[in-house]
DNA sequence: ACGGATTTGTCACATAACTGTCATGCAACC
DNA sequence: GGTTGCATGACAGTTATGTGACAAATCCGT
């Protein structure tokens, strides 16, 4: 089923849209603010996003930009204003289409379909981060060494991804604890243990790590 | 320079569009009939096509279909009629966008740009997804293993399609719940059960799945 | 509308896998 | 040489997953 996320602050309109979309066979979810919508999309990406321009807090334009930053999802603006400036600005910000409220659900649905037709094809090669003989693919949830899959646990994988995302930079134990575990306090030795386990799996000589290196007194970093 | 082909029978409007588009930095050409437009596009493909719906002879819808047959060019309909039926029909026929005359040239230009951003590298849509000995045909609603049809239930089929569409990527139980079942909350174990049943049917050794694999703590993925 | 067959969702349980803590020992630093 | 920081192995508690059983819901032909 195709998922749609509706970001719209007016409860009545949002609900109406959600119901109409579900009638059309979509799995529709709603968000009342840009922040909520961004969070929802990050957690469980929908296949389309509808966004109103006039939102409390973060406005629609900014919302679009942030959605675009880490996602290629088709974005349709639903606005009450039929104004060239707004339309151009929204499209420039990264939106794919702009419709003016009120809009017939059939039209909306057709526009979404047309967009997905485009988006699908332009699609997907799973991205891979490479560190010498190491390959890390966050999307595939997979780590390979010399092309061979390496079984890593969830925590190890998250830790590795975190380090890979900031390749070449030191991350302190505190930073890792907070980003990987969500702890904002806790025993920093925990990080050591997991780094150790990870090394056993991804380093050819775990005692003399080449990629996952310690910076005494600072933390760890992943290098090429 | 970006080329645009304008298919519009009204000389005044066509000329006005051509001039405005050139002002915007496009290399614009015109055609007064669908036949002429199709010929022009075949001979020297433009990067975008604008087409009016009301054309003498071959009408706009048919024109779009024929353009689509051998070309993946972004097509924008420019029509005088703001009618849901027309919009839906045009998009279904293969158009990418539909704007109502008169339209601000800045808006048109922005829409063209947004479309080109999406324009795909020609990739014929595959109707059968293959994973080793497994064949999944979403359109035919059929799954085969070594060429033999495998009876799967509707839920299993949707689940399989969802995984197949995102081949090689992990999908969390949440994502699957929301995309296959439309639940946005619920018991994640439900996914496990159906994955298990699916494995019984599509894996040669269900206890050691080769395609429908578990990523502990992350979710499931389908791989080749 | 009815009854049987199929499908779906829930539950409970077994088990394998993972996590965090701790203690110990080594290495680097001053 | 003393101190601090780090690596590592062991271990027990916790969690995640696979699976069989079962009841509710749905489908389907009559």
Tab-separated table of C-alpha atoms (C1' of nucleotides) in Angstrom:
chain	number	residue	atom	x	y	z
A	1	UNK	CA	0.000	0.000	0.000
A	2	UNK	CA	1.127	3.480	-0.717
A	3	UNK	CA	1.752	5.717	2.242
A	4	UNK	CA	0.974	9.394	2.347
A	5	UNK	CA	1.900	11.882	5.018
A	6	UNK	CA	-0.283	14.959	5.329
A	7	UNK	CA	1.262	17.948	7.074
A	8	UNK	CA	-1.496	20.445	7.706
A	9	UNK	CA	-2.345	22.396	10.841
A	10	UNK	CA	-6.080	22.809	10.286
A	11	UNK	CA	-7.623	19.763	11.959
A	12	UNK	CA	-10.735	19.755	9.818
A	13	UNK	CA	-8.893	19.914	6.525
A	14	UNK	CA	-6.313	17.392	7.628
A	15	UNK	CA	-8.927	14.898	8.675
A	16	UNK	CA	-10.911	15.383	5.504
A	17	UNK	CA	-7.803	14.786	3.444
A	18	UNK	CA	-6.848	11.719	5.417
A	19	UNK	CA	-10.262	10.179	5.013
A	20	UNK	CA	-10.440	10.985	1.329
A	21	UNK	CA	-6.989	9.562	0.740
A	22	UNK	CA	-7.833	6.378	2.569
A	23	UNK	CA	-10.888	6.029	0.377
A	24	UNK	CA	-8.534	6.204	-2.561
A	25	UNK	CA	-6.588	3.326	-1.145
A	26	UNK	CA	-3.715	5.126	0.490
A	27	UNK	CA	-2.343	4.523	3.939
A	28	UNK	CA	-2.610	8.098	5.148
A	29	UNK	CA	-1.132	9.671	8.239
A	30	UNK	CA	-1.312	13.209	9.483
A	31	UNK	CA	0.901	15.718	11.234
A	32	UNK	CA	-0.207	19.084	12.581
A	33	UNK	CA	3.167	20.793	12.509
A	34	UNK	CA	6.254	20.761	10.345
A	35	UNK	CA	8.317	19.394	13.202
A	36	UNK	CA	5.931	16.534	13.784
A	37	UNK	CA	5.837	15.792	10.077
A	38	UNK	CA	9.599	15.756	9.740
A	39	UNK	CA	9.885	13.409	12.649
A	40	UNK	CA	7.241	11.094	11.245
A	41	UNK	CA	8.889	11.016	7.851
A	42	UNK	CA	12.260	10.273	9.314
A	43	UNK	CA	10.936	7.450	11.415
A	44	UNK	CA	8.761	5.789	8.837
A	45	UNK	CA	9.069	7.340	5.402
A	46	UNK	CA	5.840	7.685	3.432
A	47	UNK	CA	5.828	7.440	-0.365
A	48	UNK	CA	4.328	10.897	-0.747
A	49	UNK	CA	4.101	13.988	1.372
A	50	UNK	CA	1.400	16.617	1.206
A	51	UNK	CA	2.282	19.823	2.938
A	52	UNK	CA	0.432	23.023	3.651
A	53	UNK	CA	2.422	26.235	3.356
A	54	UNK	CA	0.993	28.057	6.325
A	55	UNK	CA	2.132	26.147	9.336
A	56	UNK	CA	2.694	27.348	12.868
A	57	UNK	CA	6.343	27.377	13.846
A	58	UNK	CA	8.461	26.088	11.007
A	59	UNK	CA	6.696	27.149	7.817
A	60	UNK	CA	5.973	25.045	4.778
A	61	UNK	CA	8.920	26.228	2.705
A	62	UNK	CA	11.381	25.370	5.408
A	63	UNK	CA	9.621	22.095	5.968
A	64	UNK	CA	10.055	21.217	2.303
A	65	UNK	CA	13.731	22.080	2.382
A	66	UNK	CA	14.324	19.898	5.389
A	67	UNK	CA	12.361	17.016	3.916
A	68	UNK	CA	14.443	17.280	0.775
A	69	UNK	CA	17.651	17.260	2.728
A	70	UNK	CA	17.468	13.609	3.551
A	71	UNK	CA	14.743	12.274	1.358
A	72	UNK	CA	13.726	12.142	-2.252
A	73	UNK	CA	10.063	11.646	-1.543
A	74	UNK	CA	7.594	13.348	-3.910
A	75	UNK	CA	6.244	16.450	-2.199
A	76	UNK	CA	2.979	18.127	-3.125
A	77	UNK	CA	2.086	21.508	-1.673
A	78	UNK	CA	-1.545	22.082	-0.825
A	79	UNK	CA	-2.115	25.738	-0.258
A	80	UNK	CA	-5.047	28.098	-0.052
A	81	UNK	CA	-3.090	30.781	-1.906
A	82	UNK	CA	-3.022	30.760	-5.677
A	83	UNK	CA	-0.074	33.063	-5.955
A	84	UNK	CA	2.747	32.839	-8.483
A	85	UNK	CA	5.342	33.840	-5.940
A	86	UNK	CA	4.348	31.129	-3.544
A	87	UNK	CA	4.170	28.542	-6.286
A	88	UNK	CA	7.602	29.384	-7.616
A	89	UNK	CA	9.115	29.547	-4.146
A	90	UNK	CA	7.629	26.213	-3.147
A	91	UNK	CA	8.826	24.470	-6.287
A	92	UNK	CA	12.246	26.041	-5.891
A	93	UNK	CA	12.367	24.829	-2.322
A	94	UNK	CA	12.039	21.309	-3.632
A	95	UNK	CA	8.328	20.621	-3.992
A	96	UNK	CA	7.217	18.622	-7.021
A	97	UNK	CA	3.740	19.984	-7.410
A	98	UNK	CA	1.489	22.707	-6.048
A	99	UNK	CA	-2.257	22.519	-5.877
A	100	UNK	CA	-4.731	25.075	-4.591
A	101	UNK	CA	-7.313	24.240	-1.972
A	102	UNK	CA	-9.924	23.025	-2.317
A	103	UNK	CA	-8.828	20.274	-4.628
A	104	UNK	CA	-10.769	17.312	-5.953
A	105	UNK	CA	-9.447	14.153	-4.374
A	106	UNK	CA	-9.440	12.439	-7.741
A	107	UNK	CA	-7.155	15.089	-9.128
A	108	UNK	CA	-4.893	14.923	-6.133
A	109	UNK	CA	-4.704	11.182	-6.396
A	110	UNK	CA	-3.909	11.378	-10.117
A	111	UNK	CA	-1.162	13.897	-9.460
A	112	UNK	CA	0.332	11.697	-6.781
A	113	UNK	CA	0.269	8.751	-9.124
A	114	UNK	CA	1.956	10.747	-11.879
A	115	UNK	CA	4.632	11.795	-9.438
A	116	UNK	CA	5.309	8.315	-8.183
A	117	UNK	CA	5.611	7.134	-11.748
A	118	UNK	CA	8.514	9.525	-12.051
A	119	UNK	CA	10.025	9.006	-8.653
A	120	UNK	CA	10.056	5.249	-8.844
A	121	UNK	CA	12.118	5.114	-12.003
A	122	UNK	CA	14.660	7.636	-10.829
A	123	UNK	CA	15.115	5.262	-8.003
A	124	UNK	CA	17.173	3.405	-5.835
A	125	UNK	CA	20.654	2.192	-5.627
A	126	UNK	CA	21.448	1.320	-2.077
A	127	UNK	CA	24.097	3.689	-0.890
A	128	UNK	CA	27.293	2.214	0.422
A	129	UNK	CA	29.983	3.800	2.543
A	130	UNK	CA	33.390	2.384	1.825
A	131	UNK	CA	36.387	2.210	4.136
A	132	UNK	CA	39.071	0.259	2.383
A	133	UNK	CA	37.949	-3.349	2.378
A	134	UNK	CA	34.949	-2.387	4.508
A	135	UNK	CA	31.539	-1.612	3.061
A	136	UNK	CA	28.701	-0.271	5.135
A	137	UNK	CA	25.211	0.021	3.793
A	138	UNK	CA	22.852	1.672	6.253
A	139	UNK	CA	19.796	0.979	4.101
A	140	UNK	CA	20.534	-2.654	3.536
A	141	UNK	CA	21.476	-3.037	7.194
A	142	UNK	CA	24.588	-4.774	6.053
A	143	UNK	CA	28.326	-4.699	6.588
A	144	UNK	CA	30.758	-6.394	4.247
A	145	UNK	CA	34.462	-7.079	4.448
A	146	UNK	CA	36.120	-7.971	1.173
A	147	UNK	CA	32.645	-8.410	-0.204
A	148	UNK	CA	31.689	-10.986	2.420
A	149	UNK	CA	28.770	-10.147	4.681
A	150	UNK	CA	29.789	-9.651	8.293
A	151	UNK	CA	27.118	-10.402	10.882
A	152	UNK	CA	26.877	-7.499	13.295
A	153	UNK	CA	24.298	-6.862	15.968
A	154	UNK	CA	21.945	-3.932	16.014
A	155	UNK	CA	23.958	-1.959	18.525
A	156	UNK	CA	27.174	-2.640	16.703
A	157	UNK	CA	25.584	-1.638	13.453
A	158	UNK	CA	24.267	1.622	14.818
A	159	UNK	CA	27.596	2.379	16.360
A	160	UNK	CA	29.366	1.669	13.114
A	161	UNK	CA	26.953	3.794	11.117
A	162	UNK	CA	27.357	6.651	13.517
A	163	UNK	CA	31.098	6.505	13.170
A	164	UNK	CA	30.870	6.072	9.415
A	165	UNK	CA	28.636	9.071	9.040
A	166	UNK	CA	31.295	11.167	10.671
A	167	UNK	CA	34.143	9.431	8.952
A	168	UNK	CA	37.559	10.652	9.946
A	169	UNK	CA	36.299	12.649	12.902
A	170	UNK	CA	36.662	11.715	16.531
A	171	UNK	CA	33.507	11.009	18.438
A	172	UNK	CA	33.719	11.066	22.207
A	173	UNK	CA	32.241	8.275	24.257
A	174	UNK	CA	29.649	10.715	25.481
A	175	UNK	CA	28.613	11.592	21.959
A	176	UNK	CA	28.359	7.954	21.013
A	177	UNK	CA	26.435	7.069	24.141
A	178	UNK	CA	23.968	9.773	23.402
A	179	UNK	CA	23.626	9.165	19.674
A	180	UNK	CA	23.691	5.401	19.565
A	181	UNK	CA	22.134	4.528	22.880
A	182	UNK	CA	20.157	7.668	23.570
A	183	UNK	CA	21.686	7.737	27.040
A	184	UNK	CA	22.690	11.170	28.174
A	185	UNK	CA	24.461	9.746	31.122
A	186	UNK	CA	25.970	6.399	31.755
A	187	UNK	CA	29.029	4.287	31.874
A	188	UNK	CA	31.403	5.169	29.095
A	189	UNK	CA	33.047	1.749	29.368
A	190	UNK	CA	30.000	0.439	27.565
A	191	UNK	CA	31.241	2.052	24.410
A	192	UNK	CA	34.627	0.400	24.781
A	193	UNK	CA	33.080	-3.015	24.993
A	194	UNK	CA	31.068	-2.587	21.856
A	195	UNK	CA	33.936	-1.055	19.972
A	196	UNK	CA	35.960	-4.073	20.976
A	197	UNK	CA	33.346	-6.474	19.724
A	198	UNK	CA	33.019	-4.567	16.511
A	199	UNK	CA	36.754	-4.735	15.952
A	200	UNK	CA	36.720	-8.484	16.333
A	201	UNK	CA	34.345	-8.599	13.419
A	202	UNK	CA	35.508	-5.924	11.029
A	203	UNK	CA	39.244	-5.641	11.577
A	204	UNK	CA	41.661	-8.182	10.164
A	205	UNK	CA	43.927	-7.617	13.166
A	206	UNK	CA	41.639	-6.471	15.970
A	207	UNK	CA	44.565	-5.700	18.249
A	208	UNK	CA	45.967	-3.249	15.727
A	209	UNK	CA	42.899	-1.672	14.234
A	210	UNK	CA	43.334	0.121	10.944
A	211	UNK	CA	39.888	1.630	10.566
A	212	UNK	CA	38.227	1.794	13.931
A	213	UNK	CA	40.937	3.525	15.879
A	214	UNK	CA	41.195	4.814	19.429
A	215	UNK	CA	42.213	8.349	20.169
A	216	UNK	CA	43.360	8.139	23.707
A	217	UNK	CA	41.497	10.549	25.931
A	218	UNK	CA	39.269	11.686	23.075
A	219	UNK	CA	37.229	8.815	21.771
A	220	UNK	CA	37.027	6.748	18.592
A	221	UNK	CA	36.999	7.427	14.912
A	222	UNK	CA	36.508	5.466	11.734
A	223	UNK	CA	38.993	6.106	8.970
A	224	UNK	CA	39.641	4.828	5.444
B	1	UNK	CA	20.136	24.958	-23.444
B	2	UNK	CA	16.927	23.345	-22.529
B	3	UNK	CA	14.566	22.658	-25.391
B	4	UNK	CA	10.804	22.943	-25.140
B	5	UNK	CA	8.229	21.900	-27.666
B	6	UNK	CA	4.887	23.692	-27.535
B	7	UNK	CA	1.965	21.908	-29.168
B	8	UNK	CA	-0.908	24.369	-29.357
B	9	UNK	CA	-3.207	25.202	-32.216
B	10	UNK	CA	-4.026	28.794	-31.311
B	11	UNK	CA	-1.347	30.856	-33.083
B	12	UNK	CA	-1.540	33.791	-30.695
B	13	UNK	CA	-1.179	31.697	-27.577
B	14	UNK	CA	1.535	29.534	-29.083
B	15	UNK	CA	3.574	32.539	-30.105
B	16	UNK	CA	3.134	34.202	-26.752
B	17	UNK	CA	4.296	31.032	-24.998
B	18	UNK	CA	7.280	30.627	-27.278
B	19	UNK	CA	8.402	34.192	-26.689
B	20	UNK	CA	7.911	33.985	-22.952
B	21	UNK	CA	9.798	30.690	-22.769
B	22	UNK	CA	12.667	32.113	-24.760
B	23	UNK	CA	12.786	34.997	-22.344
B	24	UNK	CA	13.173	32.421	-19.622
B	25	UNK	CA	16.154	30.967	-21.407
B	26	UNK	CA	14.587	28.004	-23.162
B	27	UNK	CA	15.044	27.012	-26.774
B	28	UNK	CA	11.397	26.883	-27.705
B	29	UNK	CA	9.748	25.417	-30.779
B	30	UNK	CA	6.114	25.255	-31.729
B	31	UNK	CA	3.743	22.876	-33.440
B	32	UNK	CA	0.156	23.646	-34.384
B	33	UNK	CA	-1.147	20.083	-34.457
B	34	UNK	CA	-0.562	16.848	-32.604
B	35	UNK	CA	0.757	15.189	-35.735
B	36	UNK	CA	3.252	17.955	-36.324
B	37	UNK	CA	4.299	17.881	-32.695
B	38	UNK	CA	4.825	14.135	-32.675
B	39	UNK	CA	6.903	14.353	-35.827
B	40	UNK	CA	9.010	17.153	-34.397
B	41	UNK	CA	9.603	15.286	-31.162
B	42	UNK	CA	10.597	12.135	-32.972
B	43	UNK	CA	13.020	13.960	-35.203
B	44	UNK	CA	14.638	16.181	-32.645
B	45	UNK	CA	13.504	15.434	-29.080
B	46	UNK	CA	12.983	18.420	-26.810
B	47	UNK	CA	13.579	18.195	-23.044
B	48	UNK	CA	10.026	19.179	-22.240
B	49	UNK	CA	6.733	19.174	-24.069
B	50	UNK	CA	3.825	21.493	-23.455
B	51	UNK	CA	0.604	20.345	-24.993
B	52	UNK	CA	-2.852	21.817	-25.281
B	53	UNK	CA	-5.747	19.415	-24.891
B	54	UNK	CA	-8.014	20.862	-27.568
B	55	UNK	CA	-6.261	20.194	-30.806
B	56	UNK	CA	-7.724	19.748	-34.253
B	57	UNK	CA	-7.426	16.191	-35.554
B	58	UNK	CA	-5.631	14.047	-32.991
B	59	UNK	CA	-6.590	15.420	-29.589
B	60	UNK	CA	-4.305	16.168	-26.673
B	61	UNK	CA	-4.925	12.939	-24.765
B	62	UNK	CA	-4.042	10.810	-27.738
B	63	UNK	CA	-1.082	13.029	-28.429
B	64	UNK	CA	0.204	12.428	-24.895
B	65	UNK	CA	-0.209	8.684	-25.211
B	66	UNK	CA	1.729	8.592	-28.429
B	67	UNK	CA	4.463	10.803	-27.042
B	68	UNK	CA	4.738	8.455	-24.095
B	69	UNK	CA	4.940	5.423	-26.284
B	70	UNK	CA	8.428	6.125	-27.403
B	71	UNK	CA	9.638	8.850	-25.141
B	72	UNK	CA	9.982	9.597	-21.499
B	73	UNK	CA	9.994	13.349	-21.881
B	74	UNK	CA	8.259	15.375	-19.155
B	75	UNK	CA	4.877	16.462	-20.495
B	76	UNK	CA	2.907	19.413	-19.179
B	77	UNK	CA	-0.657	19.975	-20.275
B	78	UNK	CA	-1.748	23.555	-20.769
B	79	UNK	CA	-5.481	23.711	-20.998
B	80	UNK	CA	-8.189	26.315	-20.752
B	81	UNK	CA	-10.431	23.890	-18.884
B	82	UNK	CA	-10.063	23.535	-15.151
B	83	UNK	CA	-11.947	20.298	-14.927
B	84	UNK	CA	-11.168	17.359	-12.690
B	85	UNK	CA	-12.068	14.837	-15.355
B	86	UNK	CA	-9.705	16.366	-17.878
B	87	UNK	CA	-6.937	16.647	-15.322
B	88	UNK	CA	-7.232	13.058	-14.223
B	89	UNK	CA	-7.517	11.800	-17.793
B	90	UNK	CA	-4.487	13.777	-18.921
B	91	UNK	CA	-2.351	12.566	-16.028
B	92	UNK	CA	-3.529	9.013	-16.583
B	93	UNK	CA	-2.628	9.306	-20.235
B	94	UNK	CA	0.908	9.996	-19.161
B	95	UNK	CA	1.192	13.725	-18.576
B	96	UNK	CA	3.287	14.865	-15.643
B	97	UNK	CA	1.553	18.107	-14.849
B	98	UNK	CA	-1.524	20.083	-15.805
B	99	UNK	CA	-1.814	23.863	-15.655
B	100	UNK	CA	-4.727	26.054	-16.523
B	101	UNK	CA	-4.463	28.928	-18.988
B	102	UNK	CA	-3.572	31.658	-18.515
B	103	UNK	CA	-0.526	30.735	-16.495
B	104	UNK	CA	2.289	32.941	-15.226
B	105	UNK	CA	5.417	32.159	-17.159
B	106	UNK	CA	7.410	32.108	-13.940
B	107	UNK	CA	5.167	29.399	-12.577
B	108	UNK	CA	5.360	27.398	-15.762
B	109	UNK	CA	9.107	27.688	-15.773
B	110	UNK	CA	9.324	26.601	-12.164
B	111	UNK	CA	7.112	23.603	-12.859
B	112	UNK	CA	9.243	22.607	-15.811
B	113	UNK	CA	12.338	22.854	-13.681
B	114	UNK	CA	10.781	20.742	-10.941
B	115	UNK	CA	9.880	18.142	-13.526
B	116	UNK	CA	13.290	17.989	-15.079
B	117	UNK	CA	14.723	17.487	-11.643
B	118	UNK	CA	12.737	14.273	-11.584
B	119	UNK	CA	13.240	13.279	-15.199
B	120	UNK	CA	14.335	9.758	-15.251
B	121	UNK	CA	17.118	7.960	-16.961
B	122	UNK	CA	15.190	5.783	-19.360
B	123	UNK	CA	14.355	2.627	-17.497
B	124	UNK	CA	11.626	0.366	-18.726
B	125	UNK	CA	9.362	-0.688	-15.900
B	126	UNK	CA	9.911	-4.319	-15.076
B	127	UNK	CA	6.739	-6.179	-14.397
B	128	UNK	CA	8.441	-9.199	-12.881
B	129	UNK	CA	10.825	-8.924	-9.973
B	130	UNK	CA	13.312	-11.737	-9.768
B	131	UNK	CA	15.137	-12.993	-6.712
B	132	UNK	CA	17.120	-16.017	-7.664
B	133	UNK	CA	14.627	-18.821	-8.184
B	134	UNK	CA	11.819	-16.522	-7.049
B	135	UNK	CA	9.668	-14.506	-9.429
B	136	UNK	CA	7.192	-11.949	-8.228
B	137	UNK	CA	4.743	-10.339	-10.566
B	138	UNK	CA	2.864	-7.572	-8.776
B	139	UNK	CA	0.589	-6.959	-11.719
B	140	UNK	CA	-0.280	-10.567	-12.342
B	141	UNK	CA	-0.616	-11.109	-8.609
B	142	UNK	CA	1.551	-14.154	-8.877
B	143	UNK	CA	4.572	-15.676	-7.227
B	144	UNK	CA	6.643	-18.427	-8.784
B	145	UNK	CA	9.458	-20.567	-7.491
B	146	UNK	CA	11.505	-22.339	-10.117
B	147	UNK	CA	8.736	-21.429	-12.514
B	148	UNK	CA	6.087	-23.157	-10.415
B	149	UNK	CA	3.252	-20.988	-9.106
B	150	UNK	CA	3.269	-20.633	-5.330
B	151	UNK	CA	-0.110	-20.055	-3.707
B	152	UNK	CA	0.183	-17.095	-1.361
B	153	UNK	CA	-2.583	-15.243	0.400
B	154	UNK	CA	-3.363	-11.610	-0.186
B	155	UNK	CA	-1.585	-10.395	2.918
B	156	UNK	CA	1.435	-12.508	2.188
B	157	UNK	CA	1.482	-11.214	-1.351
B	158	UNK	CA	1.343	-7.585	-0.302
B	159	UNK	CA	4.044	-8.149	2.231
B	160	UNK	CA	6.201	-9.821	-0.376
B	161	UNK	CA	5.620	-7.034	-2.908
B	162	UNK	CA	6.461	-4.407	-0.369
B	163	UNK	CA	9.719	-6.129	0.415
B	164	UNK	CA	10.426	-6.765	-3.249
B	165	UNK	CA	9.856	-3.162	-4.204
B	166	UNK	CA	12.534	-2.188	-1.764
B	167	UNK	CA	14.789	-5.043	-2.646
B	168	UNK	CA	17.927	-5.220	-0.601
B	169	UNK	CA	16.729	-2.690	1.939
B	170	UNK	CA	15.716	-3.351	5.480
B	171	UNK	CA	12.151	-2.525	6.323
B	172	UNK	CA	11.294	-2.227	9.973
B	173	UNK	CA	8.269	-3.977	11.369
B	174	UNK	CA	6.706	-0.561	11.847
B	175	UNK	CA	7.206	0.321	8.225
B	176	UNK	CA	5.744	-2.969	7.101
B	177	UNK	CA	2.782	-2.663	9.430
B	178	UNK	CA	2.056	0.751	8.082
B	179	UNK	CA	2.597	-0.049	4.425
B	180	UNK	CA	1.088	-3.478	4.174
B	181	UNK	CA	-1.606	-3.301	6.801
B	182	UNK	CA	-2.145	0.436	6.989
B	183	UNK	CA	-1.791	0.237	10.763
B	184	UNK	CA	0.195	3.002	12.286
B	185	UNK	CA	0.238	1.340	15.581
B	186	UNK	CA	-0.091	-2.254	16.556
B	187	UNK	CA	1.587	-5.451	17.475
B	188	UNK	CA	4.778	-5.911	15.555
B	189	UNK	CA	4.690	-9.643	16.134
B	190	UNK	CA	2.028	-9.802	13.489
B	191	UNK	CA	4.719	-9.157	10.924
B	192	UNK	CA	6.827	-12.013	12.281
B	193	UNK	CA	4.016	-14.457	11.895
B	194	UNK	CA	3.344	-13.556	8.305
B	195	UNK	CA	7.006	-13.525	7.453
B	196	UNK	CA	7.190	-16.989	8.916
B	197	UNK	CA	4.270	-18.205	6.824
B	198	UNK	CA	5.722	-16.634	3.729
B	199	UNK	CA	9.008	-18.373	4.338
B	200	UNK	CA	7.295	-21.741	4.529
B	201	UNK	CA	6.081	-21.113	1.007
B	202	UNK	CA	8.893	-19.378	-0.778
B	203	UNK	CA	12.065	-20.609	0.865
B	204	UNK	CA	13.500	-24.014	0.136
B	205	UNK	CA	14.807	-24.182	3.693
B	206	UNK	CA	12.492	-21.964	5.742
B	207	UNK	CA	14.658	-22.275	8.826
B	208	UNK	CA	17.622	-20.847	6.923
B	209	UNK	CA	16.079	-18.302	4.641
B	210	UNK	CA	18.190	-17.141	1.727
B	211	UNK	CA	15.971	-14.392	0.401
B	212	UNK	CA	13.602	-13.256	3.095
B	213	UNK	CA	16.103	-12.622	5.818
B	214	UNK	CA	15.836	-11.240	9.329
B	215	UNK	CA	18.007	-8.385	10.471
B	216	UNK	CA	17.741	-8.740	14.166
B	217	UNK	CA	16.698	-5.517	15.763
B	218	UNK	CA	16.163	-3.837	12.417
B	219	UNK	CA	13.515	-5.713	10.503
B	220	UNK	CA	13.341	-7.835	7.374
B	221	UNK	CA	14.638	-7.565	3.869
B	222	UNK	CA	14.343	-9.444	0.633
B	223	UNK	CA	17.562	-10.106	-1.206
B	224	UNK	CA	18.627	-11.848	-4.403
C	1	DA	C1'	-28.592	-16.424	4.357
C	2	DC	C1'	-25.873	-20.685	5.395
C	3	DG	C1'	-21.994	-23.678	6.252
C	4	DG	C1'	-17.497	-25.104	5.251
C	5	DA	C1'	-12.930	-23.714	3.937
C	6	DT	C1'	-9.478	-20.423	4.080
C	7	DT	C1'	-7.210	-16.632	5.905
C	8	DT	C1'	-5.969	-13.591	9.611
C	9	DG	C1'	-4.592	-12.013	14.008
C	10	DT	C1'	-3.427	-13.201	18.982
C	11	DC	C1'	-1.112	-15.705	22.343
C	12	DA	C1'	2.194	-18.448	24.740
C	13	DC	C1'	6.379	-20.636	24.904
C	14	DA	C1'	11.082	-22.146	23.649
C	15	DT	C1'	15.307	-20.735	22.186
C	16	DA	C1'	18.896	-18.313	20.281
C	17	DA	C1'	21.028	-13.975	20.268
C	18	DC	C1'	22.278	-9.753	22.347
C	19	DT	C1'	23.424	-6.418	26.054
C	20	DG	C1'	25.434	-4.395	29.896
C	21	DT	C1'	28.373	-5.082	33.986
C	22	DC	C1'	32.399	-6.402	36.081
C	23	DA	C1'	37.078	-7.805	36.944
C	24	DT	C1'	41.493	-8.270	35.286
C	25	DG	C1'	45.550	-7.035	32.888
C	26	DC	C1'	48.110	-4.342	29.686
C	27	DA	C1'	49.657	0.072	27.568
C	28	DA	C1'	50.311	4.820	27.389
C	29	DC	C1'	51.171	8.968	29.724
C	30	DC	C1'	53.308	12.122	33.245
D	1	DG	C1'	56.851	4.207	39.196
D	2	DG	C1'	52.487	5.648	39.734
D	3	DT	C1'	48.383	6.837	37.543
D	4	DT	C1'	45.020	6.818	34.177
D	5	DG	C1'	42.857	5.039	30.109
D	6	DC	C1'	41.795	1.169	27.337
D	7	DA	C1'	41.109	-3.856	25.767
D	8	DT	C1'	39.129	-8.093	26.657
D	9	DG	C1'	36.975	-12.349	28.464
D	10	DA	C1'	33.329	-14.142	31.259
D	11	DC	C1'	28.630	-14.101	32.718
D	12	DA	C1'	23.878	-13.518	33.799
D	13	DG	C1'	19.846	-10.963	32.723
D	14	DT	C1'	17.177	-9.336	28.985
D	15	DT	C1'	15.362	-9.119	24.486
D	16	DA	C1'	14.154	-10.551	19.854
D	17	DT	C1'	12.561	-13.988	17.015
D	18	DG	C1'	10.454	-18.450	15.268
D	19	DT	C1'	6.640	-21.368	15.708
D	20	DG	C1'	2.546	-24.120	16.820
D	21	DA	C1'	-2.124	-23.738	18.470
D	22	DC	C1'	-6.410	-21.518	18.326
D	23	DA	C1'	-10.279	-18.435	17.647
D	24	DA	C1'	-12.212	-14.714	15.036
D	25	DA	C1'	-13.007	-12.964	10.592
D	26	DT	C1'	-13.548	-13.436	5.855
D	27	DC	C1'	-14.476	-15.683	1.585
D	28	DC	C1'	-17.156	-18.463	-1.446
D	29	DG	C1'	-20.203	-21.504	-3.524
D	30	DT	C1'	-24.813	-22.975	-2.861
